[in-house]
GROMACS .gro file of C-alpha atoms in nm:
model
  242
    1UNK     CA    1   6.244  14.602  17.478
    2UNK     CA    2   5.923  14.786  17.537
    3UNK     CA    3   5.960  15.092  17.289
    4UNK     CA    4   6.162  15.091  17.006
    5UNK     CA    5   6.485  15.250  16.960
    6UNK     CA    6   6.504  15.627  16.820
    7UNK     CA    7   6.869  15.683  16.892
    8UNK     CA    8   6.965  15.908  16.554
    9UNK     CA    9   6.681  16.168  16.607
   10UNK     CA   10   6.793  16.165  16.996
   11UNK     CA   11   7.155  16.182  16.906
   12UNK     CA   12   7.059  16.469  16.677
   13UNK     CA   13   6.878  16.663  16.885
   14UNK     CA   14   7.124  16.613  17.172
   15UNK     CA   15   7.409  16.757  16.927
   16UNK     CA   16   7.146  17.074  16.782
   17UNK     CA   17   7.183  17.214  17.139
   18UNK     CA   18   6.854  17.295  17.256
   19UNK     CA   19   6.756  17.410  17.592
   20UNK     CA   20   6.571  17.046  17.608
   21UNK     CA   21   6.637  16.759  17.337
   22UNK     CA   22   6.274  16.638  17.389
   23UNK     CA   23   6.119  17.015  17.305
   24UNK     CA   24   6.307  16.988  16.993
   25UNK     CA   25   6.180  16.648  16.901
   26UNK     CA   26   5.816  16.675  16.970
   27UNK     CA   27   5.801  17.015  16.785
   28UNK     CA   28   5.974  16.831  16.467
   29UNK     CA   29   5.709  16.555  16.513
   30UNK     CA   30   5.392  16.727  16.550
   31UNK     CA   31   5.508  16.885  16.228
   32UNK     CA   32   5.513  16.561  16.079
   33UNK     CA   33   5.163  16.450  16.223
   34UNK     CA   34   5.009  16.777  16.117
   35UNK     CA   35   5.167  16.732  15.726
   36UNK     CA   36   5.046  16.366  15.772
   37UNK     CA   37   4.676  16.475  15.858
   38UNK     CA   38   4.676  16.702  15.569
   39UNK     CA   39   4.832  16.481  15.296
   40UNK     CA   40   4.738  16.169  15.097
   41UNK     CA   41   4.664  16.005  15.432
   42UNK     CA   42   4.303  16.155  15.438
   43UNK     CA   43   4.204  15.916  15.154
   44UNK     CA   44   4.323  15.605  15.336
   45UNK     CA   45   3.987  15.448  15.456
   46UNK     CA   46   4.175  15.338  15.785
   47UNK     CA   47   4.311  15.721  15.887
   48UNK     CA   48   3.956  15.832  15.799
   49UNK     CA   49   3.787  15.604  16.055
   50UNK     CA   50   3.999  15.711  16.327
   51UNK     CA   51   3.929  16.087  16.265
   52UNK     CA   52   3.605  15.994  16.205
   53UNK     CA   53   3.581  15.873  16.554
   54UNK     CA   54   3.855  16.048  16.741
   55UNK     CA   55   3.911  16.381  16.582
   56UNK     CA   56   4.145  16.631  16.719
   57UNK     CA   57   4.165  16.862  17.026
   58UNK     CA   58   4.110  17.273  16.938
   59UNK     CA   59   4.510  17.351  16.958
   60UNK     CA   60   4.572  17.092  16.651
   61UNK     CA   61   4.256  17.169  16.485
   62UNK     CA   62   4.347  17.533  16.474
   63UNK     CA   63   4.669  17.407  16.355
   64UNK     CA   64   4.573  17.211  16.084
   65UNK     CA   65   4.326  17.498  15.980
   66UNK     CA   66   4.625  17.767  15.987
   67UNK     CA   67   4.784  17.519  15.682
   68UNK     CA   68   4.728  17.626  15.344
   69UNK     CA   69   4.555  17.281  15.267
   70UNK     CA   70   4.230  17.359  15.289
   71UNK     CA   71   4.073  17.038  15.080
   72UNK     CA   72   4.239  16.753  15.311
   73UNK     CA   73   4.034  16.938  15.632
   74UNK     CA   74   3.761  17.004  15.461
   75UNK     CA   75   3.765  16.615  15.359
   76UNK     CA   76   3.806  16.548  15.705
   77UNK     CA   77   3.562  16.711  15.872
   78UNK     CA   78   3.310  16.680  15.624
   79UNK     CA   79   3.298  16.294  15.733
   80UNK     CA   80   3.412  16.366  16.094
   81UNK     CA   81   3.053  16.582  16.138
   82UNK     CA   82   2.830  16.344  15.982
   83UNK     CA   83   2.984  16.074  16.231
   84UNK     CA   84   2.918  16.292  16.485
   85UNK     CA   85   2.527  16.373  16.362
   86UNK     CA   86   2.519  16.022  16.358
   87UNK     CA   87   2.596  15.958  16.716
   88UNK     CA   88   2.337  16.244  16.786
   89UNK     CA   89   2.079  16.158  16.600
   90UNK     CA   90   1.856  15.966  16.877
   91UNK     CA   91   1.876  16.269  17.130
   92UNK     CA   92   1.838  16.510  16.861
   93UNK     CA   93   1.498  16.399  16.775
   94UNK     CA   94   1.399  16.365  17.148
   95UNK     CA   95   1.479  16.707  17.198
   96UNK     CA   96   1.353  16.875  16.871
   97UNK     CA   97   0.986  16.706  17.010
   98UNK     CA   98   1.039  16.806  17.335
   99UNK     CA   99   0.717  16.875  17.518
  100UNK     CA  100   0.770  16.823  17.878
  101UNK     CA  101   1.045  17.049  18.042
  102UNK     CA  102   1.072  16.790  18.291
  103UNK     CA  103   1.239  16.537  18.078
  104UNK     CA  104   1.534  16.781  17.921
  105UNK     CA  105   1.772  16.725  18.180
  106UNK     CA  106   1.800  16.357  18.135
  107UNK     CA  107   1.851  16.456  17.680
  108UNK     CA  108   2.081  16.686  17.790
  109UNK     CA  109   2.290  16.425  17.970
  110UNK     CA  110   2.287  16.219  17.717
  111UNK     CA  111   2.375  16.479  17.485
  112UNK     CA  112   2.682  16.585  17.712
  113UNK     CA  113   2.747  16.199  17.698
  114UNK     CA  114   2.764  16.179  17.318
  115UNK     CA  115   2.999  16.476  17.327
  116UNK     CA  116   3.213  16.371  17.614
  117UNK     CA  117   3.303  16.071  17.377
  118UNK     CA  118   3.342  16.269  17.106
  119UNK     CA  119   3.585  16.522  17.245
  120UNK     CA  120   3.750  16.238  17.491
  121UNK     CA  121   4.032  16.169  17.243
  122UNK     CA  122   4.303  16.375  16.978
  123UNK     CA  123   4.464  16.168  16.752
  124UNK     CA  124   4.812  16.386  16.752
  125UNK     CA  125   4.814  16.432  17.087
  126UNK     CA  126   4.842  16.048  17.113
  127UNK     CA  127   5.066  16.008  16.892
  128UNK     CA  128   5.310  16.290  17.038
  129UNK     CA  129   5.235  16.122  17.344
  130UNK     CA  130   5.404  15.789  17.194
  131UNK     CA  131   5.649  15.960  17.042
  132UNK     CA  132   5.773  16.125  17.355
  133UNK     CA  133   5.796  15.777  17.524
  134UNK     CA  134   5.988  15.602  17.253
  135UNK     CA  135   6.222  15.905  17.283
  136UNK     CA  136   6.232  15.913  17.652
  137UNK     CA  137   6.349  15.567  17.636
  138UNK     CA  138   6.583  15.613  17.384
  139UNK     CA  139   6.760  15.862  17.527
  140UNK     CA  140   6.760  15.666  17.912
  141UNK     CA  141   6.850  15.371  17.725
  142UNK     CA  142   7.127  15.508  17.542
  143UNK     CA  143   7.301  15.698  17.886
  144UNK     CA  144   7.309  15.308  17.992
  145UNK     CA  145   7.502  15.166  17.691
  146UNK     CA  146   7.669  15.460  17.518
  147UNK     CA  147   7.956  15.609  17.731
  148UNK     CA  148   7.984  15.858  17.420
  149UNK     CA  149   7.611  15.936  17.463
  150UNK     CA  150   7.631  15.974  17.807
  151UNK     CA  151   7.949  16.199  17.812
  152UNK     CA  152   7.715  16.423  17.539
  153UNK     CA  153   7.428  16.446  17.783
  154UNK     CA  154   7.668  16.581  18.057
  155UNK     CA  155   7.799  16.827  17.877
  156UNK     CA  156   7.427  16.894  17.801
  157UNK     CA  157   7.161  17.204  17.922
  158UNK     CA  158   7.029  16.911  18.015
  159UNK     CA  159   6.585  16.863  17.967
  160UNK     CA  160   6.291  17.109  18.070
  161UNK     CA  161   6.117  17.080  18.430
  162UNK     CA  162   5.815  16.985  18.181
  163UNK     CA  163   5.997  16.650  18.078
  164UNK     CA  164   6.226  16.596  18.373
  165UNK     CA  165   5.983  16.386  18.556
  166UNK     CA  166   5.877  16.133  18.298
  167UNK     CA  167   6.245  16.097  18.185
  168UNK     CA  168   6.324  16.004  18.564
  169UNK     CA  169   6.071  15.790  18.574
  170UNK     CA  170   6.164  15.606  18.249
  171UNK     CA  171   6.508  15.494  18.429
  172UNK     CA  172   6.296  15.230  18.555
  173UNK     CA  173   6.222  15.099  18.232
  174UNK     CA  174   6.540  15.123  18.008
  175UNK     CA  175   6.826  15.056  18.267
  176UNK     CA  176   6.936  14.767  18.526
  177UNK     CA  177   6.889  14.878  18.885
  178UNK     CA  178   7.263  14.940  18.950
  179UNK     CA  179   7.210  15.195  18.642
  180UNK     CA  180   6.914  15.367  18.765
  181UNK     CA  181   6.993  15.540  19.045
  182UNK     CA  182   7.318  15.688  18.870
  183UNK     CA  183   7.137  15.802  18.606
  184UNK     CA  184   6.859  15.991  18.827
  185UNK     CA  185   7.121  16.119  18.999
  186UNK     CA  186   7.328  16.276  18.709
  187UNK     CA  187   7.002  16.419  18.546
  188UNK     CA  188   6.905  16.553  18.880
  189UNK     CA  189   7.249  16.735  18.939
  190UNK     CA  190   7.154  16.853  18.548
  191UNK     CA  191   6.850  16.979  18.642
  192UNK     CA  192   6.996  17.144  18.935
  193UNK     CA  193   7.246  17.367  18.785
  194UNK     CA  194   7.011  17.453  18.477
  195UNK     CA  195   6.797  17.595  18.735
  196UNK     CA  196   7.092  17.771  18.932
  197UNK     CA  197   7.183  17.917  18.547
  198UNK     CA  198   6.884  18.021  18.479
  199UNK     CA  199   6.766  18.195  18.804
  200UNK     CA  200   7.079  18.357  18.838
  201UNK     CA  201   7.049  18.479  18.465
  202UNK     CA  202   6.683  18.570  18.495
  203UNK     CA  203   6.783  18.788  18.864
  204UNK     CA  204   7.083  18.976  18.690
  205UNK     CA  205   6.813  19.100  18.422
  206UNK     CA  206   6.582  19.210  18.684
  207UNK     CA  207   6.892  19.440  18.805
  208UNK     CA  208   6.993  19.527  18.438
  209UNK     CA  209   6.656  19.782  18.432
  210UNK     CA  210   6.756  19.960  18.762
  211UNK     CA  211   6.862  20.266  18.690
  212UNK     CA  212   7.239  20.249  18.878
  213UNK     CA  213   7.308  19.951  18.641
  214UNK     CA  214   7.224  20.055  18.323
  215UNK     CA  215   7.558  20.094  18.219
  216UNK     CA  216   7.681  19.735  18.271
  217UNK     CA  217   7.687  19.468  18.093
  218UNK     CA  218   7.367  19.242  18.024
  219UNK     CA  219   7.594  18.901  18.015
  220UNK     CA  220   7.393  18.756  17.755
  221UNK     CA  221   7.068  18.808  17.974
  222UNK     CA  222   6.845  18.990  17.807
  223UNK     CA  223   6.670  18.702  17.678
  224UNK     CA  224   6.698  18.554  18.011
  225UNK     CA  225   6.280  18.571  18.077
  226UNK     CA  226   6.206  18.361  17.771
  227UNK     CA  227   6.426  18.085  17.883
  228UNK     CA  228   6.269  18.090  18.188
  229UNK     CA  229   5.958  18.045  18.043
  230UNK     CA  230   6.121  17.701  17.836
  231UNK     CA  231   6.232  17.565  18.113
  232UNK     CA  232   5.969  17.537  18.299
  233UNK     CA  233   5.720  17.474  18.043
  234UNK     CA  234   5.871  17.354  17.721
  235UNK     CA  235   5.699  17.149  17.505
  236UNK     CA  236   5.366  17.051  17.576
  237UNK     CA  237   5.146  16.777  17.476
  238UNK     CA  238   4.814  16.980  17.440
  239UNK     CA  239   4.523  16.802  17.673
  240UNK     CA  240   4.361  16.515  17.469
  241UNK     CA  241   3.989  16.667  17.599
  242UNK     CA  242   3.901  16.898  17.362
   0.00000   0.00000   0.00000
């Protein structure tokens, strides 16, 4: 087995009744990597070397910044700069004796290089990337062996357009081939009449603000726009270059 097995946050999150189980679950765990950042971690030599050399991208280092744990960031960064002096030091001193405008473009490519590295890598993204996997399996994996799990997912708003592909593609990974093309199929139909829900939902709120049907009823749409907007984005893994 390639990833392993997450079935009770899956089941859980299949049972809270979200608009997409996987939304639920990466939101819950980029919680957890953000408290993990911030907490006694940052005094584990290991988790300092990798921050030290991978950082974070701008949407988790503004969310670690809008904690009220200002001393495990500052900690952080304080040693995550000086790594990054470090790496510039070379080019730093070519350029502050610059004397030749000729040779600044080829500092200033290595420059960009030393920063490309630098902001290259995030290391929650990554980890929410993992997470997402060992999830997607999970939940593939447990449609194949669970006919309780499976009867739960079609009852199910089914997953976001965000996640649909990757959980397609994981079929090929957690089932038998007699299995996979069943499953595609059932999360495809899914998929299909989420979107028929949702357009039709999102339409009859569009008429709700014409004047001739103001007095009817909204049929629980008036929210209809939002969960437009979380179905076709849902939960996304921020871009791991900064």
């Amino acid at each position: 087995m390639k990833y392993k097995l997450e079935t009770i946050p899956v089941w859980d999150a299949l049972h809270a009744g979200p608009d997409c189980p996987f939304c639920l679950l990466l939101k819950q765990a980029e919680r957890r990597y953000i408290d993990f950042y911030l907490g006694s971690s940052v005094m584990n030599p290991e988790t300092r070397v990798k921050v030290n050399t991978t950082g974070f991208c701008p949407d988790h280092y503004a969310m670690l910044a809008a904690e009220p744990r200002p001393q495990g960031l500052a900690l952080i960064s304080h040693t995550h700069l000086l790594e990054t002096r470090k790496a510039l030091q070379s080019v730093q001193e070519s350029l502050k004796g610059l004397d030749k405008p000729r040779k600044a473009k080829k500092l200033i490519e290595q420059v960009r290089q030393v920063l490309g590295i630098r902001d290259s890598g995030c290391l929650i993204c990554e980890s929410l990337d993992m997470t997402f996997k060992r999830y997607a399996f999970t939940y593939v994996y447990l449609w194949g062996s669970d006919p309780e799990f499976r009867e739960a997912v079609a009852g199910s708003k089914g997953i976001c357009l965000h996640h649909y592909p990757e959980v397609l593609a994981m079929a090929s990974e957690a089932l038998d081939a007699p299995q996979q093309a069943e499953f595609i199929r059932s999360i495809a139909a899914l998929m299909e009449s989420r979107l028929d829900t949702i357009t039709d939902d999102v339409h009859w709120m569009t008429q709700m603000y014409k004047s001739e049907n103001r007095d009817k009823d909204w049929r629980g749409c008036q929210d209809a726009h939002k969960r437009s907007i979380g179905c076709e984005t849902g939960f996304r893994i921020p871009s791991k270059g900064k």
